[in-house]
PDB file of C-alpha atoms in Angstrom:
ATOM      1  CA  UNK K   1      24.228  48.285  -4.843  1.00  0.00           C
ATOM      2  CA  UNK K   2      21.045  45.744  -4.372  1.00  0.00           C
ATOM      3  CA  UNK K   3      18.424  46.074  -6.942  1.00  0.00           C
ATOM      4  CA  UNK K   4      15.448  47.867  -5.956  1.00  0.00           C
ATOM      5  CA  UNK K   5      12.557  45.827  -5.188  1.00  0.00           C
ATOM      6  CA  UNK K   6       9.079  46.120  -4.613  1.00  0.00           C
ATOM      7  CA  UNK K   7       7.930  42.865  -3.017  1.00  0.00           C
ATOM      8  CA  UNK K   8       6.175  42.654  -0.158  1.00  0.00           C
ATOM      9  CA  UNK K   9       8.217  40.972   2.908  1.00  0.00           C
ATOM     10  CA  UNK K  10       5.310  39.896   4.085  1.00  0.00           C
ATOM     11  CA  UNK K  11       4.540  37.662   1.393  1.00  0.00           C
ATOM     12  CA  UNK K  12       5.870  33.950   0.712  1.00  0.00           C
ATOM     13  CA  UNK K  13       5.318  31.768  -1.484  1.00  0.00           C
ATOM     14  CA  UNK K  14       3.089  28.023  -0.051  1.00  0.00           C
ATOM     15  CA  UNK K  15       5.381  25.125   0.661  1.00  0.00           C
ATOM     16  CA  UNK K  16       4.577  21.825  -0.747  1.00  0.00           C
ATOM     17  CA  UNK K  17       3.253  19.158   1.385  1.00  0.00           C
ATOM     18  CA  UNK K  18       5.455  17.439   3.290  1.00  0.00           C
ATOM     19  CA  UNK K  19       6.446  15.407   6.584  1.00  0.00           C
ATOM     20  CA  UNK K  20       7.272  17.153   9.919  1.00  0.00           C
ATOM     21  CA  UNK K  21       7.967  16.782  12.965  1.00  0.00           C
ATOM     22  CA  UNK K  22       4.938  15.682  15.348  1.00  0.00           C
ATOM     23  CA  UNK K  23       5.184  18.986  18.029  1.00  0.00           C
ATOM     24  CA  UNK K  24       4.746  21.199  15.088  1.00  0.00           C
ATOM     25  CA  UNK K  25       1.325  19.749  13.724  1.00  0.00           C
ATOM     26  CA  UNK K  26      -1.667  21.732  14.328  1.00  0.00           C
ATOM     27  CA  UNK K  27      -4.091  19.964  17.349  1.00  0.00           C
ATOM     28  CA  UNK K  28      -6.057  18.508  14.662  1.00  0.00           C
ATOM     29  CA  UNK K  29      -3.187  17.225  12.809  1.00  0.00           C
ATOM     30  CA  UNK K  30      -1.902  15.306  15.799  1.00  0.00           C
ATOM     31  CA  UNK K  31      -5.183  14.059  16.672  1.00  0.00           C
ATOM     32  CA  UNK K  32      -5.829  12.892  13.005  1.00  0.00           C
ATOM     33  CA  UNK K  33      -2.268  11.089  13.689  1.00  0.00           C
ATOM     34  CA  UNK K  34      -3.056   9.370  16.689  1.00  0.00           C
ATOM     35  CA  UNK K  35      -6.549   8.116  15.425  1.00  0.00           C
ATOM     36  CA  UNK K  36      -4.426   6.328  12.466  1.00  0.00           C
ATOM     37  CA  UNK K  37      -1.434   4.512  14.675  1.00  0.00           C
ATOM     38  CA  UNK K  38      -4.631   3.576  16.783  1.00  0.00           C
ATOM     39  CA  UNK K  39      -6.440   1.826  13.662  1.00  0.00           C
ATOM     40  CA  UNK K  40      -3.277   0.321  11.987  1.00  0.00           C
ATOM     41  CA  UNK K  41      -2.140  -1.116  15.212  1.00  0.00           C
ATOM     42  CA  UNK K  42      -5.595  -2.693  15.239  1.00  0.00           C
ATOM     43  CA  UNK K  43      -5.436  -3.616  11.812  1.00  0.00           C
ATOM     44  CA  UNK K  44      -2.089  -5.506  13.295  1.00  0.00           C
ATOM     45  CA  UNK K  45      -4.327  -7.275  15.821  1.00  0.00           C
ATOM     46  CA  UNK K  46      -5.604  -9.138  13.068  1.00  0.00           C
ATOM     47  CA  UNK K  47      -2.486 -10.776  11.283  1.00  0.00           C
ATOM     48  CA  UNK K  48      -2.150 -14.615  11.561  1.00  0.00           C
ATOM     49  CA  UNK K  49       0.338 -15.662  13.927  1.00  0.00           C
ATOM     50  CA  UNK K  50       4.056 -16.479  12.697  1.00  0.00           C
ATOM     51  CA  UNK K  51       2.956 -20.373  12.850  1.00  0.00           C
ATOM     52  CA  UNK K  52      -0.717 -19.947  10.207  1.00  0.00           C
ATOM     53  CA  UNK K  53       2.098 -17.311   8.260  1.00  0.00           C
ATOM     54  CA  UNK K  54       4.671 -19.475   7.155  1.00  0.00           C
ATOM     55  CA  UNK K  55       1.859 -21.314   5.107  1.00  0.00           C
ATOM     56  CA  UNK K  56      -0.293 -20.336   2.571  1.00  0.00           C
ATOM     57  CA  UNK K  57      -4.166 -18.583   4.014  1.00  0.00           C
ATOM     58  CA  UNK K  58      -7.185 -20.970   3.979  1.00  0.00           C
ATOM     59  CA  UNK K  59      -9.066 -18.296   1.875  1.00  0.00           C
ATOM     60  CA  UNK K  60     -12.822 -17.741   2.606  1.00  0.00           C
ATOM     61  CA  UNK K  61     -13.743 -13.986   3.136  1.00  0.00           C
ATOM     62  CA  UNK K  62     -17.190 -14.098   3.124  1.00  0.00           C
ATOM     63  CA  UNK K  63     -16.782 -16.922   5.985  1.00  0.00           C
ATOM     64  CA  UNK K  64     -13.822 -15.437   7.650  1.00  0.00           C
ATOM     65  CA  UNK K  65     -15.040 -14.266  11.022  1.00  0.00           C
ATOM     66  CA  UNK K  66     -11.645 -12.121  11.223  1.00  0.00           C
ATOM     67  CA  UNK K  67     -12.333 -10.053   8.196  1.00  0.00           C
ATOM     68  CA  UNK K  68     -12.542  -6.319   8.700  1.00  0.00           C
ATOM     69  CA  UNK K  69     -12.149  -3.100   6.766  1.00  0.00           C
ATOM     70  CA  UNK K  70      -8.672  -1.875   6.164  1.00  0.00           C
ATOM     71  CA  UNK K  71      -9.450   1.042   4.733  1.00  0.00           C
ATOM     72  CA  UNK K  72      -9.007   4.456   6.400  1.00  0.00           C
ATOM     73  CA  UNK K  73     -10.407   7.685   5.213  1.00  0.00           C
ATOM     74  CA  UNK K  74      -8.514  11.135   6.145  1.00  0.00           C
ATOM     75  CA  UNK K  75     -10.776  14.355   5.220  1.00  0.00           C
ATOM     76  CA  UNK K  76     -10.779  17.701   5.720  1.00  0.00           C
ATOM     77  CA  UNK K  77     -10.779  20.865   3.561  1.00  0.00           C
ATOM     78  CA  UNK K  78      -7.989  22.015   0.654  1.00  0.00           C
ATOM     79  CA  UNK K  79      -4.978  22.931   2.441  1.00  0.00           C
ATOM     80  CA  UNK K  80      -6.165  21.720   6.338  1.00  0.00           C
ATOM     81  CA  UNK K  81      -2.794  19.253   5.981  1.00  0.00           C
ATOM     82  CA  UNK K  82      -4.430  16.029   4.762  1.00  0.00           C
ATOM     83  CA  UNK K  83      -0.884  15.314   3.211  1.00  0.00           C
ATOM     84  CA  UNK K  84       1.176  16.917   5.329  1.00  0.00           C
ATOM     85  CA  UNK K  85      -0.520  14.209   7.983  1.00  0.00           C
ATOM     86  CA  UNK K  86       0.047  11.100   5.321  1.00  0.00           C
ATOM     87  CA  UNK K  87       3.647  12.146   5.097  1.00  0.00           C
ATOM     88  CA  UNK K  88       4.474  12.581   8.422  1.00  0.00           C
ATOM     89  CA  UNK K  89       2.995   8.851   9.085  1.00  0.00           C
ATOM     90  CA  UNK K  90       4.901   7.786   5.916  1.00  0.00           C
ATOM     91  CA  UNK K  91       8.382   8.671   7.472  1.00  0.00           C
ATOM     92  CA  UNK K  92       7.632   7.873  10.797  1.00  0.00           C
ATOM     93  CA  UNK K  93       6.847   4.432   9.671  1.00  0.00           C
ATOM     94  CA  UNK K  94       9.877   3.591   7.819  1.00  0.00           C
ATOM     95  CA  UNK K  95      12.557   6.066   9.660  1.00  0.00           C
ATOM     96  CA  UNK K  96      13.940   5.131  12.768  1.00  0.00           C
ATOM     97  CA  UNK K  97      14.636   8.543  13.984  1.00  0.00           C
ATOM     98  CA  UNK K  98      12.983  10.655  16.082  1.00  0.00           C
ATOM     99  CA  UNK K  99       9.621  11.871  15.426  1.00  0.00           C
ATOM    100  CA  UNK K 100       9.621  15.270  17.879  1.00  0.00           C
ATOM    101  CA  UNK K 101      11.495  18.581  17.376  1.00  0.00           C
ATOM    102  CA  UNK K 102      12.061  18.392  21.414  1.00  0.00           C
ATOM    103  CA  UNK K 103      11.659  14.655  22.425  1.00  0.00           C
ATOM    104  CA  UNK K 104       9.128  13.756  24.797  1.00  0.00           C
ATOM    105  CA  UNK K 105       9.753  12.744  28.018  1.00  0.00           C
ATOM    106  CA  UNK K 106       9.001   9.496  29.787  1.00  0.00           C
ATOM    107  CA  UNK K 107       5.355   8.495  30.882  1.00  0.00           C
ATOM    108  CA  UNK K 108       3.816  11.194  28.608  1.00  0.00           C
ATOM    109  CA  UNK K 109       0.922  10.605  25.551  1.00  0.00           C
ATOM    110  CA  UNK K 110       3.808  11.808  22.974  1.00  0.00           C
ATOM    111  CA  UNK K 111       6.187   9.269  24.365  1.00  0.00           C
ATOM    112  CA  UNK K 112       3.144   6.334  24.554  1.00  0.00           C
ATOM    113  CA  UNK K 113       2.742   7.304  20.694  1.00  0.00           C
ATOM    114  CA  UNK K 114       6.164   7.384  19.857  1.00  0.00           C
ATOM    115  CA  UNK K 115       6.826   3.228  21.533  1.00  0.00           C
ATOM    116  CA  UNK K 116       3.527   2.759  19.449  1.00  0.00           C
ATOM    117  CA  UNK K 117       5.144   3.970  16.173  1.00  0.00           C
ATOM    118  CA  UNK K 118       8.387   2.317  17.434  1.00  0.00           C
ATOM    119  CA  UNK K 119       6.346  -0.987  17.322  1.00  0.00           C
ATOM    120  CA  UNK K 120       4.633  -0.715  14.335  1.00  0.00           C
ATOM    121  CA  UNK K 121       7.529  -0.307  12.188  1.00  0.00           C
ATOM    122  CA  UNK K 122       8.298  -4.653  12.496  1.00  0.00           C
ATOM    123  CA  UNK K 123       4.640  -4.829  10.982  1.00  0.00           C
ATOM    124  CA  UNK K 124       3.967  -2.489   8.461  1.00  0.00           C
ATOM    125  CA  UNK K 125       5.197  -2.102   4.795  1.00  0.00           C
ATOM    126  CA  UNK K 126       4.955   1.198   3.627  1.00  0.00           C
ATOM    127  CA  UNK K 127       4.594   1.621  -0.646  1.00  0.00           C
ATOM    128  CA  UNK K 128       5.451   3.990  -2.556  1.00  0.00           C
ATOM    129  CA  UNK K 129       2.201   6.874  -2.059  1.00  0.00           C
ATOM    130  CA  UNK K 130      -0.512   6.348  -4.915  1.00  0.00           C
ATOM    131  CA  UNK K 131      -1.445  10.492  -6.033  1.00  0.00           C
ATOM    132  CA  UNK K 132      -4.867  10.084  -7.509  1.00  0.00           C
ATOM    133  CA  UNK K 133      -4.632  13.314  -9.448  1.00  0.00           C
ATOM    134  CA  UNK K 134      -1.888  12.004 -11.482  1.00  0.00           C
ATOM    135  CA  UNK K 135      -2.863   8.949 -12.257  1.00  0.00           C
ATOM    136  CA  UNK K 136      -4.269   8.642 -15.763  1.00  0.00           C
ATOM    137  CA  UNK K 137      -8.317   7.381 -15.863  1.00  0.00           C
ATOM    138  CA  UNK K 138      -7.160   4.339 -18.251  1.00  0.00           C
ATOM    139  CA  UNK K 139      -4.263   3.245 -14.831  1.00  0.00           C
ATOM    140  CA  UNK K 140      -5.377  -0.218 -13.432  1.00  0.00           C
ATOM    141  CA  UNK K 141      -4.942   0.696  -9.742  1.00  0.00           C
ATOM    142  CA  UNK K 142      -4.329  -2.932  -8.536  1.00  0.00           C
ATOM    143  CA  UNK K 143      -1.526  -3.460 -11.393  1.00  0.00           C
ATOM    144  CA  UNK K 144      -0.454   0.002  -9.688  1.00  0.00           C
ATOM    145  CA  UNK K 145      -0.157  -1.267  -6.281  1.00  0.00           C
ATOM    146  CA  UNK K 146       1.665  -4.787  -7.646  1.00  0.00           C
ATOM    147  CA  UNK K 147       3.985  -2.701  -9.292  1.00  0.00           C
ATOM    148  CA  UNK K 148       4.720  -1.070  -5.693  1.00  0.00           C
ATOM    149  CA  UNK K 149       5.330  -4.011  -4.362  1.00  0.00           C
ATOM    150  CA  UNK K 150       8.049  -5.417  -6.617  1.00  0.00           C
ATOM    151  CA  UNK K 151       9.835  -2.020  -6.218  1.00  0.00           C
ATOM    152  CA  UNK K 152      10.121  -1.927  -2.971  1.00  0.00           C
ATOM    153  CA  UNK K 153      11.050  -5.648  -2.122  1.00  0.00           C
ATOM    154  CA  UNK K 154      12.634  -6.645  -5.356  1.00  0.00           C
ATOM    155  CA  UNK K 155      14.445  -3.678  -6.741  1.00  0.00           C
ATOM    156  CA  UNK K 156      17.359  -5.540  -8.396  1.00  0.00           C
ATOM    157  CA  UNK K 157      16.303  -9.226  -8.893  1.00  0.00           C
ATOM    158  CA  UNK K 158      16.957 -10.280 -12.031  1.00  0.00           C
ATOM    159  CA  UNK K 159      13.754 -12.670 -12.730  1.00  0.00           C
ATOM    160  CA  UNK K 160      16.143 -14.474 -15.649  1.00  0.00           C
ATOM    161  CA  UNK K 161      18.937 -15.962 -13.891  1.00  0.00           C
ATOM    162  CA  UNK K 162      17.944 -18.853 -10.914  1.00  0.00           C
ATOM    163  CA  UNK K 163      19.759 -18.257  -7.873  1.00  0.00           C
ATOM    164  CA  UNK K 164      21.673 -20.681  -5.876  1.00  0.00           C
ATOM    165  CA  UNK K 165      20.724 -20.338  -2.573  1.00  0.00           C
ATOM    166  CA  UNK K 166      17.757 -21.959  -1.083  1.00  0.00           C
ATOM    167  CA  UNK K 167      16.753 -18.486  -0.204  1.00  0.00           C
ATOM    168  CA  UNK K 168      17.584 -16.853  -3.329  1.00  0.00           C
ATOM    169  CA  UNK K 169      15.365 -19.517  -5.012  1.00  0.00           C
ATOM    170  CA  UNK K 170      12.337 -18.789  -2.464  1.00  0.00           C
ATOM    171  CA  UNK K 171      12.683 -15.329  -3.475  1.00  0.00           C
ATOM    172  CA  UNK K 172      13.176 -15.924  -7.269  1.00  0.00           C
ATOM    173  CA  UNK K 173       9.734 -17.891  -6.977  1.00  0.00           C
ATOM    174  CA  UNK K 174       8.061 -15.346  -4.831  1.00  0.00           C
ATOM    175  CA  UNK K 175       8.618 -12.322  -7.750  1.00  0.00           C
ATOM    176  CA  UNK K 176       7.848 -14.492 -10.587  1.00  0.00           C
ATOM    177  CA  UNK K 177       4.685 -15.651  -8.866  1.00  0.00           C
ATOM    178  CA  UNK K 178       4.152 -11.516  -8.056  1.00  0.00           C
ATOM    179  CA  UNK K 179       4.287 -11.513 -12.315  1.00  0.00           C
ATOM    180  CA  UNK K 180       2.452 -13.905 -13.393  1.00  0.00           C
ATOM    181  CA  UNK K 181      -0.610 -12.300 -10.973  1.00  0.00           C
ATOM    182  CA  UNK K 182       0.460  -8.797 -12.357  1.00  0.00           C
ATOM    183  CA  UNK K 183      -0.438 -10.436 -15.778  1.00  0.00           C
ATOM    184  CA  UNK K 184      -3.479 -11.647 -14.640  1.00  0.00           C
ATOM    185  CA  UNK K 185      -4.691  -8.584 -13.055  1.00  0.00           C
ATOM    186  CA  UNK K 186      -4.012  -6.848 -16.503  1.00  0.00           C
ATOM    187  CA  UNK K 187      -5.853  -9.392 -18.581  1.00  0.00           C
ATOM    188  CA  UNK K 188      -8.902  -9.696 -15.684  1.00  0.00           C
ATOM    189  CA  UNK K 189      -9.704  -5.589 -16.066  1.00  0.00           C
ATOM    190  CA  UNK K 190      -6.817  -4.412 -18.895  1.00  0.00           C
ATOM    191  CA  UNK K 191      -7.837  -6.816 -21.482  1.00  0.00           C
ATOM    192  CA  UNK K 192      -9.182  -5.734 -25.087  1.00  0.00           C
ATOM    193  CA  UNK K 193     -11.990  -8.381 -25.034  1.00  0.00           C
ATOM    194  CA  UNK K 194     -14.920  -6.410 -25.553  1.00  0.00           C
ATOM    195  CA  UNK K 195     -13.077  -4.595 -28.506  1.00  0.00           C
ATOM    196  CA  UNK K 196     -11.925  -7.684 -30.111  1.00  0.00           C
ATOM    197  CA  UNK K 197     -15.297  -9.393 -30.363  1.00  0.00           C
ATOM    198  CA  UNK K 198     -15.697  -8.706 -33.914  1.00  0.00           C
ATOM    199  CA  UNK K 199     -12.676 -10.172 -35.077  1.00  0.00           C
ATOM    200  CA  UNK K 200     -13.275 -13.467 -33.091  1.00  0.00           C
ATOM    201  CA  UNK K 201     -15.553 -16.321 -33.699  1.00  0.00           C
ATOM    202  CA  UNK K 202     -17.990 -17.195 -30.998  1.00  0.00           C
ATOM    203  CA  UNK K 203     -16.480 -20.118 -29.983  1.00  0.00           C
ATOM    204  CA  UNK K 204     -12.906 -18.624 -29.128  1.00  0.00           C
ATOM    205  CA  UNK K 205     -14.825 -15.119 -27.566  1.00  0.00           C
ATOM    206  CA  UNK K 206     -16.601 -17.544 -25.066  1.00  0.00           C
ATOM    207  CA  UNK K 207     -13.533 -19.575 -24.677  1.00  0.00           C
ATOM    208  CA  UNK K 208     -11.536 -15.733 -23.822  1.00  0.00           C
ATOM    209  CA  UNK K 209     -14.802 -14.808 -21.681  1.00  0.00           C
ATOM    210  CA  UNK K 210     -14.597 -17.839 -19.501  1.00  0.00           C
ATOM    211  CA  UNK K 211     -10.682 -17.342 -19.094  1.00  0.00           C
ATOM    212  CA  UNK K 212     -11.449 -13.987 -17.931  1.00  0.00           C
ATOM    213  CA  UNK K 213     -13.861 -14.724 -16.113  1.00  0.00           C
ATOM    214  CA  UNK K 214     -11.815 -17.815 -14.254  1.00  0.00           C
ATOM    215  CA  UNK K 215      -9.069 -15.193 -13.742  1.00  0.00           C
ATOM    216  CA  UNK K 216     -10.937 -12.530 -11.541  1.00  0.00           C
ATOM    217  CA  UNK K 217     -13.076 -15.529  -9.474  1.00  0.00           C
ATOM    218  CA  UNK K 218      -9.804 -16.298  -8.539  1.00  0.00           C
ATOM    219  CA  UNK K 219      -7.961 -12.988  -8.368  1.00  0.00           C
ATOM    220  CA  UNK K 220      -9.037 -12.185  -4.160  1.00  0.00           C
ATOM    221  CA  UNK K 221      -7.710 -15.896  -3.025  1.00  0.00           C
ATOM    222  CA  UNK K 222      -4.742 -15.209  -5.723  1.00  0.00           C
ATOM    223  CA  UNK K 223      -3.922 -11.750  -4.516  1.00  0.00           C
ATOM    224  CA  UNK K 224      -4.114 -12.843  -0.430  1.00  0.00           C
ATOM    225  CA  UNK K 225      -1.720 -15.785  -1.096  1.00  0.00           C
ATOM    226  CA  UNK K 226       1.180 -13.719  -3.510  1.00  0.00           C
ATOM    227  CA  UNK K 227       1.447 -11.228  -1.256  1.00  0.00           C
ATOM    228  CA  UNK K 228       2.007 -13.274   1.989  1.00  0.00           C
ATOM    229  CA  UNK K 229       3.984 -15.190  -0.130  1.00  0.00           C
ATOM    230  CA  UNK K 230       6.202 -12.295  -1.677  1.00  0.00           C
ATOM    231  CA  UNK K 231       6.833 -10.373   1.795  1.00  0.00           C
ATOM    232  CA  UNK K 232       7.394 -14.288   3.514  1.00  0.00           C
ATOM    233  CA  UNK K 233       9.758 -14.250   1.024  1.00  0.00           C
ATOM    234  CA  UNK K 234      11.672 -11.659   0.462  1.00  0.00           C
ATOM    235  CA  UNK K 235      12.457 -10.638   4.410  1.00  0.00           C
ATOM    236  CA  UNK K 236      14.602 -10.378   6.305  1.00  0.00           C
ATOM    237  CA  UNK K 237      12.438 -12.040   9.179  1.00  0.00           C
ATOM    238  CA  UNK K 238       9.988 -14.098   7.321  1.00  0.00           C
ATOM    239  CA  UNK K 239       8.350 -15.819  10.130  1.00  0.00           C
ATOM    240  CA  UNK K 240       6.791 -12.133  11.489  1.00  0.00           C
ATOM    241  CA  UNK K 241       3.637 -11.380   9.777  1.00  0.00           C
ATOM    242  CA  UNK K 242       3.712  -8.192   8.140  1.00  0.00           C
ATOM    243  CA  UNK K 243       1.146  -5.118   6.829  1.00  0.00           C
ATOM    244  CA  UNK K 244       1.393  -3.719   3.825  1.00  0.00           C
ATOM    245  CA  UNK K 245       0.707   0.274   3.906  1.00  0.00           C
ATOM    246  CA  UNK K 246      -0.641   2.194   0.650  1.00  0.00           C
ATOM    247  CA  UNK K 247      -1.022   5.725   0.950  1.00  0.00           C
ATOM    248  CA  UNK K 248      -3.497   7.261  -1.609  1.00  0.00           C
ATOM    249  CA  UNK K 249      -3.091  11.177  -1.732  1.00  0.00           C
ATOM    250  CA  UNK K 250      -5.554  13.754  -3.564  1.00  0.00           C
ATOM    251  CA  UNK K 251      -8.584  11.209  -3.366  1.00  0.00           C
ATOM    252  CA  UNK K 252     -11.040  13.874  -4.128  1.00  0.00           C
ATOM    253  CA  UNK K 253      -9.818  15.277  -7.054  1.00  0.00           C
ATOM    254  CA  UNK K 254     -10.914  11.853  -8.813  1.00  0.00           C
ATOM    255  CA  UNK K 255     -13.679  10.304  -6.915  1.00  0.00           C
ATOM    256  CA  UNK K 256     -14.341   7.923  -9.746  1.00  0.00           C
ATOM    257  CA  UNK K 257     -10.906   6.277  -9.327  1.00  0.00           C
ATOM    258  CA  UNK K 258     -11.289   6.146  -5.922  1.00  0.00           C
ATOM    259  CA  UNK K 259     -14.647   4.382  -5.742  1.00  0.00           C
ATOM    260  CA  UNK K 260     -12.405   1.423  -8.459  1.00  0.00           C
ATOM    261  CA  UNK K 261      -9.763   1.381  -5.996  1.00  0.00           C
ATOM    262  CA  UNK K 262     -12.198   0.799  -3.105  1.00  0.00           C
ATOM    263  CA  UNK K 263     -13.987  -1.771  -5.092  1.00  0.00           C
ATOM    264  CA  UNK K 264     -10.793  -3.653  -5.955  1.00  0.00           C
ATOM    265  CA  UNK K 265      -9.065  -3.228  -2.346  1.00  0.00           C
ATOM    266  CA  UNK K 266     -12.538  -4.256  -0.094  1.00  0.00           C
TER     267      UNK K 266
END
């Protein structure tokens, strides 16, 4: 006999955010898709070429004619599918299977933005998704989005032991290089400083000010060079020029982290 029950069939419980398939998207969803392949492949347009990638950038932003905005801003109301759009690009950017419930045919928009996801998989690295509303207020978002990177191109490198290869070597440099600016980036806006100053003498607080301060004049030229370096490196085709993709969910839930991570990624 089936327990008696009084729930309404009608009811069900809200699924959690997540990819799916491109024909099931809502008009605005799609559209919100498209607009994004359209701005990273731009974003693409602007990578050196595999000759100026193989050696280290000639670092001058506020000369650099090429410079642009990479950020990208997805809004809409709680619950219009902001996520369930940021997934959906997430896994159709690293997955090489199809993108439609019913694939499209030949000489259609779907299948033009299907070859343009196709394409953009060779250039873009996708991290690990940054959720704003769980990240703690004290989180250093740049030492958040090194740490991304080292998981996802160095998950089992052991930084003690040297490799032999030539290219095991490369890559051995590459990570430790990726650490020692981690460190940096901790002491440049993780540091203690300010609450230390009683305890030091002037001459060794000026000495740590200047250090700090040497480390975050640095830091943009630093950060440009370790990551070309680190994805050069750790490749399978190093001579492509690649994109690296951060996905930063539940924005509005903690503008004030936001605006740091905007600051630090401009």
């Amino acid at each position: 006999m089936k327990p008696e029950t009084t729930a309404n069939p009608k009811l069900r419980l809200r699924g959690e955010a997540r990819s799916v398939w491109l024909d099931t998207l809502t008009a605005d969803q799609q559209r919100a898709f498209e607009v994004l392949i359209d701005l990273i492949t731009a974003a693409t347009l602007d990578l050196p070429g595999e000759e100026e990638w193989r050696s280290d950038p000639t670092f001058d932003r506020g000369l650099d004619e090429r410079s642009t905005s990479r950020v990208l801003l997805l809004g809409g109301g709680r619950g219009s599918g902001k996520t369930t759009v940021a997934s959906t690009l997430q896994k159709a950017l690293t997955s090489a299977g199809t993108l439609y419930e019913h694939e499209p045919k030949d000489e259609t928009p779907e299948h033009h933005l299907k070859t343009a996801v196709d394409h953009l998989r060779s250039k873009v690295i996708v991290l690990e998704p940054l959720s704003l509303e769980e990240t703690p207020s004290e989180t250093n978002v740049l030492a958040a989005l090194l740490a991304r990177i080292e998981q996802l191109l160095f998950p089992n490198l052991t930084y003690e032991d040297t490799p032999s290869t030539a290219g095991g070597q490369r890559q051995h440099a590459a990570v430790l290089e990726l650490l020692r600016l981690q460190t940096d980036v901790a002491i440049a806006w993780s540091g203690n400083l300010s609450e230390r100053k009683g305890e030091l003498d002037p001459d060794n607080y000026a000495m740590e000010e200047l250090r700090v301060e040497r480390v975050r004049l640095q830091l943009r030229k630093r950060f440009s060079t370790v990551l070309r370096r680190t994805a050069r490196d750790s490749l399978d085709h190093p001579t492509k020029p690649v994109l690296f993709l951060l996905i930063v969910d539940d924005a509005d839930v903690n503008p004030g982290k936001l605006m740091d991570l905007l600051e630090r990624l401009r």
